[in-house]
Amino acid sequence: MAKPDFFDEIKEGLKAQALVSPDTYVSPEVLREFYADIVKPPPVPPAGPRPAVPPGGSARPGVQSVRQTPPAPAPNMRSSSAAPAGKSPREMTWDELANAVAACHGCKLCRTRTNTVFGDGDPKARLMFLGEAPGADEDRQGLPFVGRAGELLTRMICAMQFNRAEVFIANTVKCRPPNNRNPEPDETEACRPFIMRQISLIRPQVIVMLGAVPLRLLFPDVKEGITRTRGHWMDYHGIKVMPTFHPAYLLRNPAAKADVWKDLQQVMAVFGKKHVPSPRRR
């Protein structure tokens, strides 16, 4: 019997998913293009030594020297003037809040970051995921959950019959702690007004807390850790909150995925979604 073609298996999987969520369907043409090999551009030969240019002059007679325009700052590293003066985060609009985060110098993490990580997704999402702190990939790209843990979170979201574009993903702390250590109390406190305002503006129906750091932020009076609280509904000012393990923890402890899947199915039920197991092959 011929071995099934890998691409055909992908198409069959997409058809099955389309029955559950028609808006997530991707055409085979788009998918085939996606899987096509990407041709690498030819390497650029190293430039030779440039001739010295005297002050105010040019490298060669008859050639006008061109003043180099300094590169524009990264989108997530705006100047402090972008932050609205005299406004507290609880009074800011969504755009004002994003500007304030990008310009924040409220703790020592501002000295070592590359980019702040405001969040990603739909600012009117019904489902929000709240993680701990950016890692190296997130710091480089200015987006949350884009490394290995981010890939796993994306799979978790898809398994819940959502996609990343229709949820909102944020971190408790907006700058990467050095060496991916846990945020320190003063760093968490510096970012507390930002995440609180994000939650109040989004006003999601459910928040999934990923790990112990957001648990301590939203529920400082809870003494139990994430192991004891995961899987149990909590309430944050009328918003249903489900604590569960962080994807990075699952990468180190794959056996815990079964517990997390139980937690996520509780969240799915709130939105009327139900996991339908695929029939087992004989």
Tab-separated table of C-alpha atoms in Angstrom:
chain	number	residue	atom	x	y	z
A	1	MET	CA	0.000	0.000	0.000
A	2	ALA	CA	1.398	3.389	-1.009
A	3	LYS	CA	2.552	5.662	1.751
A	4	PRO	CA	0.185	8.677	2.089
A	5	ASP	CA	1.532	11.939	0.757
A	6	PHE	CA	2.480	14.367	3.534
A	7	PHE	CA	0.864	17.317	1.791
A	8	ASP	CA	-2.393	15.364	1.335
A	9	GLU	CA	-2.413	14.629	5.067
A	10	ILE	CA	-2.089	18.348	5.782
A	11	LYS	CA	-4.985	19.141	3.466
A	12	GLU	CA	-7.178	16.536	5.157
A	13	GLY	CA	-6.335	18.032	8.540
A	14	LEU	CA	-7.259	21.497	7.291
A	15	LYS	CA	-10.573	20.237	5.940
A	16	ALA	CA	-11.401	18.716	9.324
A	17	GLN	CA	-10.485	21.972	11.087
A	18	ALA	CA	-12.577	23.962	8.607
A	19	LEU	CA	-15.665	22.053	9.732
A	20	VAL	CA	-15.075	23.340	13.265
A	21	SER	CA	-13.824	26.855	12.441
A	22	PRO	CA	-14.459	27.813	8.806
A	23	ASP	CA	-12.557	31.066	9.192
A	24	THR	CA	-9.334	29.167	9.926
A	25	TYR	CA	-9.288	27.321	6.602
A	26	VAL	CA	-6.202	27.839	4.445
A	27	SER	CA	-6.395	26.976	0.758
A	28	PRO	CA	-4.056	24.247	-0.549
A	29	GLU	CA	-2.542	26.773	-2.967
A	30	VAL	CA	-1.539	29.094	-0.144
A	31	LEU	CA	-0.297	26.194	1.931
A	32	ARG	CA	1.759	24.755	-0.943
A	33	GLU	CA	3.372	28.148	-1.455
A	34	PHE	CA	4.090	28.330	2.239
A	35	TYR	CA	5.852	24.969	2.202
A	36	ALA	CA	7.849	25.757	-0.941
A	37	ASP	CA	11.577	26.092	-0.470
A	38	ILE	CA	12.754	29.634	0.069
A	39	VAL	CA	15.671	30.514	-2.150
A	40	LYS	CA	18.408	32.193	-0.183
A	41	PRO	CA	19.743	35.428	-1.707
A	42	PRO	CA	23.338	35.287	-2.946
A	43	PRO	CA	25.850	36.395	-0.335
A	44	VAL	CA	26.880	40.019	-0.537
A	45	PRO	CA	30.665	40.336	-1.007
A	46	PRO	CA	32.335	42.259	1.798
A	47	ALA	CA	32.930	45.886	0.961
A	48	GLY	CA	36.528	46.998	0.572
A	49	PRO	CA	38.058	49.742	2.674
A	50	ARG	CA	36.418	53.099	2.048
A	51	PRO	CA	38.637	56.063	1.188
A	52	ALA	CA	38.980	58.651	3.859
A	53	VAL	CA	36.730	61.662	3.457
A	54	PRO	CA	38.109	64.977	4.698
A	55	PRO	CA	35.764	67.048	6.855
A	56	GLY	CA	33.298	68.840	4.633
A	57	GLY	CA	34.820	67.283	1.477
A	58	SER	CA	34.224	64.242	-0.715
A	59	ALA	CA	36.086	61.011	-1.326
A	60	ARG	CA	36.718	61.779	-5.012
A	61	PRO	CA	36.983	65.040	-6.927
A	62	GLY	CA	33.693	65.972	-8.544
A	63	VAL	CA	31.632	63.666	-6.283
A	64	GLN	CA	29.475	65.373	-3.705
A	65	SER	CA	29.606	63.780	-0.283
A	66	VAL	CA	26.243	62.609	1.067
A	67	ARG	CA	25.356	63.001	4.696
A	68	GLN	CA	24.022	59.698	6.039
A	69	THR	CA	20.578	59.938	7.593
A	70	PRO	CA	20.533	58.211	10.988
A	71	PRO	CA	18.308	55.123	11.022
A	72	ALA	CA	14.805	55.562	12.353
A	73	PRO	CA	14.269	54.169	15.854
A	74	ALA	CA	12.656	50.751	16.179
A	75	PRO	CA	8.845	50.933	16.304
A	76	ASN	CA	8.813	49.815	19.917
A	77	MET	CA	11.499	52.243	21.111
A	78	ARG	CA	9.837	55.625	20.844
A	79	SER	CA	11.152	58.729	22.525
A	80	SER	CA	9.895	59.663	25.970
A	81	SER	CA	7.987	62.590	24.426
A	82	ALA	CA	5.510	60.040	23.017
A	83	ALA	CA	4.231	59.372	26.537
A	84	PRO	CA	1.345	61.700	27.449
A	85	ALA	CA	2.505	64.128	30.129
A	86	GLY	CA	0.598	64.262	33.390
A	87	LYS	CA	-1.577	61.209	32.714
A	88	SER	CA	-1.582	58.109	34.846
A	89	PRO	CA	-1.914	54.765	33.049
A	90	ARG	CA	-5.456	54.327	34.341
A	91	GLU	CA	-6.495	57.400	32.321
A	92	MET	CA	-4.719	56.475	29.073
A	93	THR	CA	-6.185	55.308	25.811
A	94	TRP	CA	-4.809	52.170	24.179
A	95	ASP	CA	-2.373	54.090	21.947
A	96	GLU	CA	-1.257	56.330	24.799
A	97	LEU	CA	-0.603	53.282	26.920
A	98	ALA	CA	1.488	51.670	24.164
A	99	ASN	CA	3.540	54.875	23.861
A	100	ALA	CA	4.042	55.022	27.620
A	101	VAL	CA	5.258	51.411	27.747
A	102	ALA	CA	7.690	52.021	24.873
A	103	ALA	CA	9.153	55.050	26.663
A	104	CYS	CA	9.107	53.600	30.175
A	105	HIS	CA	12.150	53.995	32.406
A	106	GLY	CA	10.394	52.953	35.593
A	107	CYS	CA	12.841	50.210	36.598
A	108	LYS	CA	16.351	48.960	35.864
A	109	LEU	CA	15.195	46.662	33.051
A	110	CYS	CA	15.061	49.671	30.721
A	111	ARG	CA	18.873	49.711	30.709
A	112	THR	CA	19.255	46.222	29.245
A	113	ARG	CA	16.236	45.804	26.970
A	114	THR	CA	16.273	45.956	23.187
A	115	ASN	CA	12.512	46.431	22.815
A	116	THR	CA	9.586	46.696	25.150
A	117	VAL	CA	6.909	44.039	24.616
A	118	PHE	CA	3.470	45.636	24.846
A	119	GLY	CA	1.404	42.654	23.684
A	120	ASP	CA	-0.064	41.062	20.595
A	121	GLY	CA	-3.514	40.262	19.276
A	122	ASP	CA	-7.002	41.729	19.335
A	123	PRO	CA	-7.424	44.613	21.835
A	124	LYS	CA	-11.104	43.691	22.021
A	125	ALA	CA	-10.459	39.974	22.574
A	126	ARG	CA	-12.764	37.900	24.726
A	127	LEU	CA	-9.851	35.646	25.703
A	128	MET	CA	-6.555	36.931	27.107
A	129	PHE	CA	-3.346	35.062	27.932
A	130	LEU	CA	-1.082	36.584	30.578
A	131	GLY	CA	2.495	35.321	30.800
A	132	GLU	CA	5.507	36.181	32.896
A	133	ALA	CA	8.236	38.175	31.095
A	134	PRO	CA	9.777	38.451	27.620
A	135	GLY	CA	12.673	36.200	26.652
A	136	ALA	CA	15.493	36.785	24.183
A	137	ASP	CA	13.349	36.276	21.061
A	138	GLU	CA	10.606	38.510	22.424
A	139	ASP	CA	13.092	41.219	23.373
A	140	ARG	CA	14.558	41.131	19.875
A	141	GLN	CA	11.218	41.246	18.018
A	142	GLY	CA	9.125	43.289	20.456
A	143	LEU	CA	6.374	40.627	20.432
A	144	PRO	CA	5.297	38.200	23.169
A	145	PHE	CA	5.682	34.432	22.933
A	146	VAL	CA	7.619	34.076	19.675
A	147	GLY	CA	10.257	31.568	20.816
A	148	ARG	CA	9.865	27.848	21.534
A	149	ALA	CA	7.412	28.512	24.355
A	150	GLY	CA	5.516	30.789	21.975
A	151	GLU	CA	5.241	28.029	19.391
A	152	LEU	CA	3.743	25.772	22.041
A	153	LEU	CA	1.334	28.484	23.170
A	154	THR	CA	0.187	28.938	19.570
A	155	ARG	CA	-0.556	25.210	19.387
A	156	MET	CA	-2.470	25.443	22.647
A	157	ILE	CA	-4.547	28.322	21.290
A	158	CYS	CA	-5.280	26.441	18.061
A	159	ALA	CA	-6.236	23.327	20.020
A	160	MET	CA	-8.772	25.514	21.839
A	161	GLN	CA	-10.260	26.372	18.400
A	162	PHE	CA	-8.999	29.962	18.488
A	163	ASN	CA	-6.139	31.620	16.629
A	164	ARG	CA	-3.599	34.132	17.842
A	165	ALA	CA	-5.202	37.009	15.951
A	166	GLU	CA	-8.468	36.755	17.904
A	167	VAL	CA	-6.994	36.532	21.412
A	168	PHE	CA	-4.684	38.945	23.231
A	169	ILE	CA	-1.326	37.851	24.622
A	170	ALA	CA	0.660	39.926	27.105
A	171	ASN	CA	3.309	39.559	29.769
A	172	THR	CA	3.275	40.729	33.355
A	173	VAL	CA	6.573	42.565	32.787
A	174	LYS	CA	7.155	44.478	29.551
A	175	CYS	CA	10.967	44.236	29.410
A	176	ARG	CA	13.200	41.188	29.396
A	177	PRO	CA	14.962	40.414	32.693
A	178	PRO	CA	18.664	39.609	32.090
A	179	ASN	CA	19.407	35.919	31.514
A	180	ASN	CA	15.655	35.191	31.534
A	181	ARG	CA	15.503	35.300	35.327
A	182	ASN	CA	12.160	35.804	37.059
A	183	PRO	CA	11.058	39.428	37.419
A	184	GLU	CA	11.943	40.989	40.746
A	185	PRO	CA	9.229	42.605	42.918
A	186	ASP	CA	10.177	46.184	42.021
A	187	GLU	CA	10.094	45.318	38.296
A	188	THR	CA	6.659	43.735	38.596
A	189	GLU	CA	5.380	46.736	40.519
A	190	ALA	CA	6.740	49.149	37.898
A	191	CYS	CA	4.730	47.349	35.201
A	192	ARG	CA	1.623	46.735	37.318
A	193	PRO	CA	-0.202	49.927	36.170
A	194	PHE	CA	0.350	48.999	32.519
A	195	ILE	CA	-1.034	45.477	32.672
A	196	MET	CA	-3.932	46.577	34.890
A	197	ARG	CA	-4.886	49.205	32.312
A	198	GLN	CA	-4.582	46.697	29.485
A	199	ILE	CA	-6.991	44.378	31.283
A	200	SER	CA	-9.448	47.202	31.984
A	201	LEU	CA	-9.390	48.353	28.336
A	202	ILE	CA	-9.680	44.868	26.841
A	203	ARG	CA	-12.145	43.653	29.452
A	204	PRO	CA	-11.844	40.015	28.367
A	205	GLN	CA	-14.343	37.386	29.364
A	206	VAL	CA	-11.575	35.010	30.460
A	207	ILE	CA	-7.902	35.417	31.372
A	208	VAL	CA	-5.600	32.392	31.232
A	209	MET	CA	-2.701	33.006	33.610
A	210	LEU	CA	0.476	31.246	32.519
A	211	GLY	CA	2.707	30.554	35.488
A	212	ALA	CA	3.278	31.870	38.982
A	213	VAL	CA	4.287	35.459	38.158
A	214	PRO	CA	0.872	36.628	36.862
A	215	LEU	CA	-0.769	34.684	39.705
A	216	ARG	CA	1.160	36.750	42.253
A	217	LEU	CA	0.402	39.952	40.358
A	218	LEU	CA	-3.391	39.568	40.127
A	219	PHE	CA	-3.874	37.694	43.391
A	220	PRO	CA	-1.172	38.841	45.846
A	221	ASP	CA	-3.127	37.503	48.831
A	222	VAL	CA	-3.236	33.934	47.512
A	223	LYS	CA	-0.614	31.907	49.380
A	224	GLU	CA	-0.768	28.726	47.291
A	225	GLY	CA	1.486	28.386	44.261
A	226	ILE	CA	0.583	27.634	40.665
A	227	THR	CA	0.681	23.853	41.226
A	228	ARG	CA	-2.171	24.007	43.741
A	229	THR	CA	-4.200	26.754	42.070
A	230	ARG	CA	-4.054	25.558	38.452
A	231	GLY	CA	-7.291	24.196	37.104
A	232	HIS	CA	-9.439	26.128	39.601
A	233	TRP	CA	-11.471	29.124	38.487
A	234	MET	CA	-10.671	32.462	40.115
A	235	ASP	CA	-12.349	35.846	39.816
A	236	TYR	CA	-10.638	39.152	39.049
A	237	HIS	CA	-13.133	42.030	39.239
A	238	GLY	CA	-15.786	40.001	37.456
A	239	ILE	CA	-13.419	38.395	34.937
A	240	LYS	CA	-13.065	34.620	35.029
A	241	VAL	CA	-9.431	33.613	35.489
A	242	MET	CA	-7.924	30.183	34.859
A	243	PRO	CA	-4.402	29.638	36.229
A	244	THR	CA	-2.272	27.000	34.520
A	245	PHE	CA	1.353	26.139	33.836
A	246	HIS	CA	3.559	28.277	31.622
A	247	PRO	CA	4.454	26.779	28.201
A	248	ALA	CA	8.149	26.985	29.121
A	249	TYR	CA	7.413	24.666	32.040
A	250	LEU	CA	5.702	22.246	29.666
A	251	LEU	CA	8.811	22.171	27.468
A	252	ARG	CA	10.750	20.958	30.503
A	253	ASN	CA	7.958	18.717	31.806
A	254	PRO	CA	5.934	17.349	28.864
A	255	ALA	CA	3.877	15.090	31.167
A	256	ALA	CA	2.171	18.213	32.562
A	257	LYS	CA	0.535	18.873	29.183
A	258	ALA	CA	-2.306	16.555	30.170
A	259	ASP	CA	-3.129	18.771	33.168
A	260	VAL	CA	-2.947	21.927	31.091
A	261	TRP	CA	-5.224	20.443	28.450
A	262	LYS	CA	-7.836	19.799	31.161
A	263	ASP	CA	-7.539	23.441	32.244
A	264	LEU	CA	-7.907	24.709	28.682
A	265	GLN	CA	-10.972	22.574	28.062
A	266	GLN	CA	-12.653	24.334	30.976
A	267	VAL	CA	-11.927	27.629	29.229
A	268	MET	CA	-13.253	26.285	25.934
A	269	ALA	CA	-16.533	25.355	27.621
A	270	VAL	CA	-17.075	29.003	28.621
A	271	PHE	CA	-17.068	29.893	24.914
A	272	GLY	CA	-19.249	26.965	23.895
A	273	LYS	CA	-16.361	25.064	22.337
A	274	LYS	CA	-15.923	21.341	22.808
A	275	HIS	CA	-13.057	19.069	21.863
A	276	VAL	CA	-14.150	16.253	19.539
A	277	PRO	CA	-11.518	13.496	19.490
A	278	SER	CA	-10.642	12.205	16.043
A	279	PRO	CA	-11.408	8.508	15.438
A	280	ARG	CA	-8.490	6.213	16.128
A	281	ARG	CA	-6.938	4.452	13.202
A	282	ARG	CA	-6.985	0.695	13.320
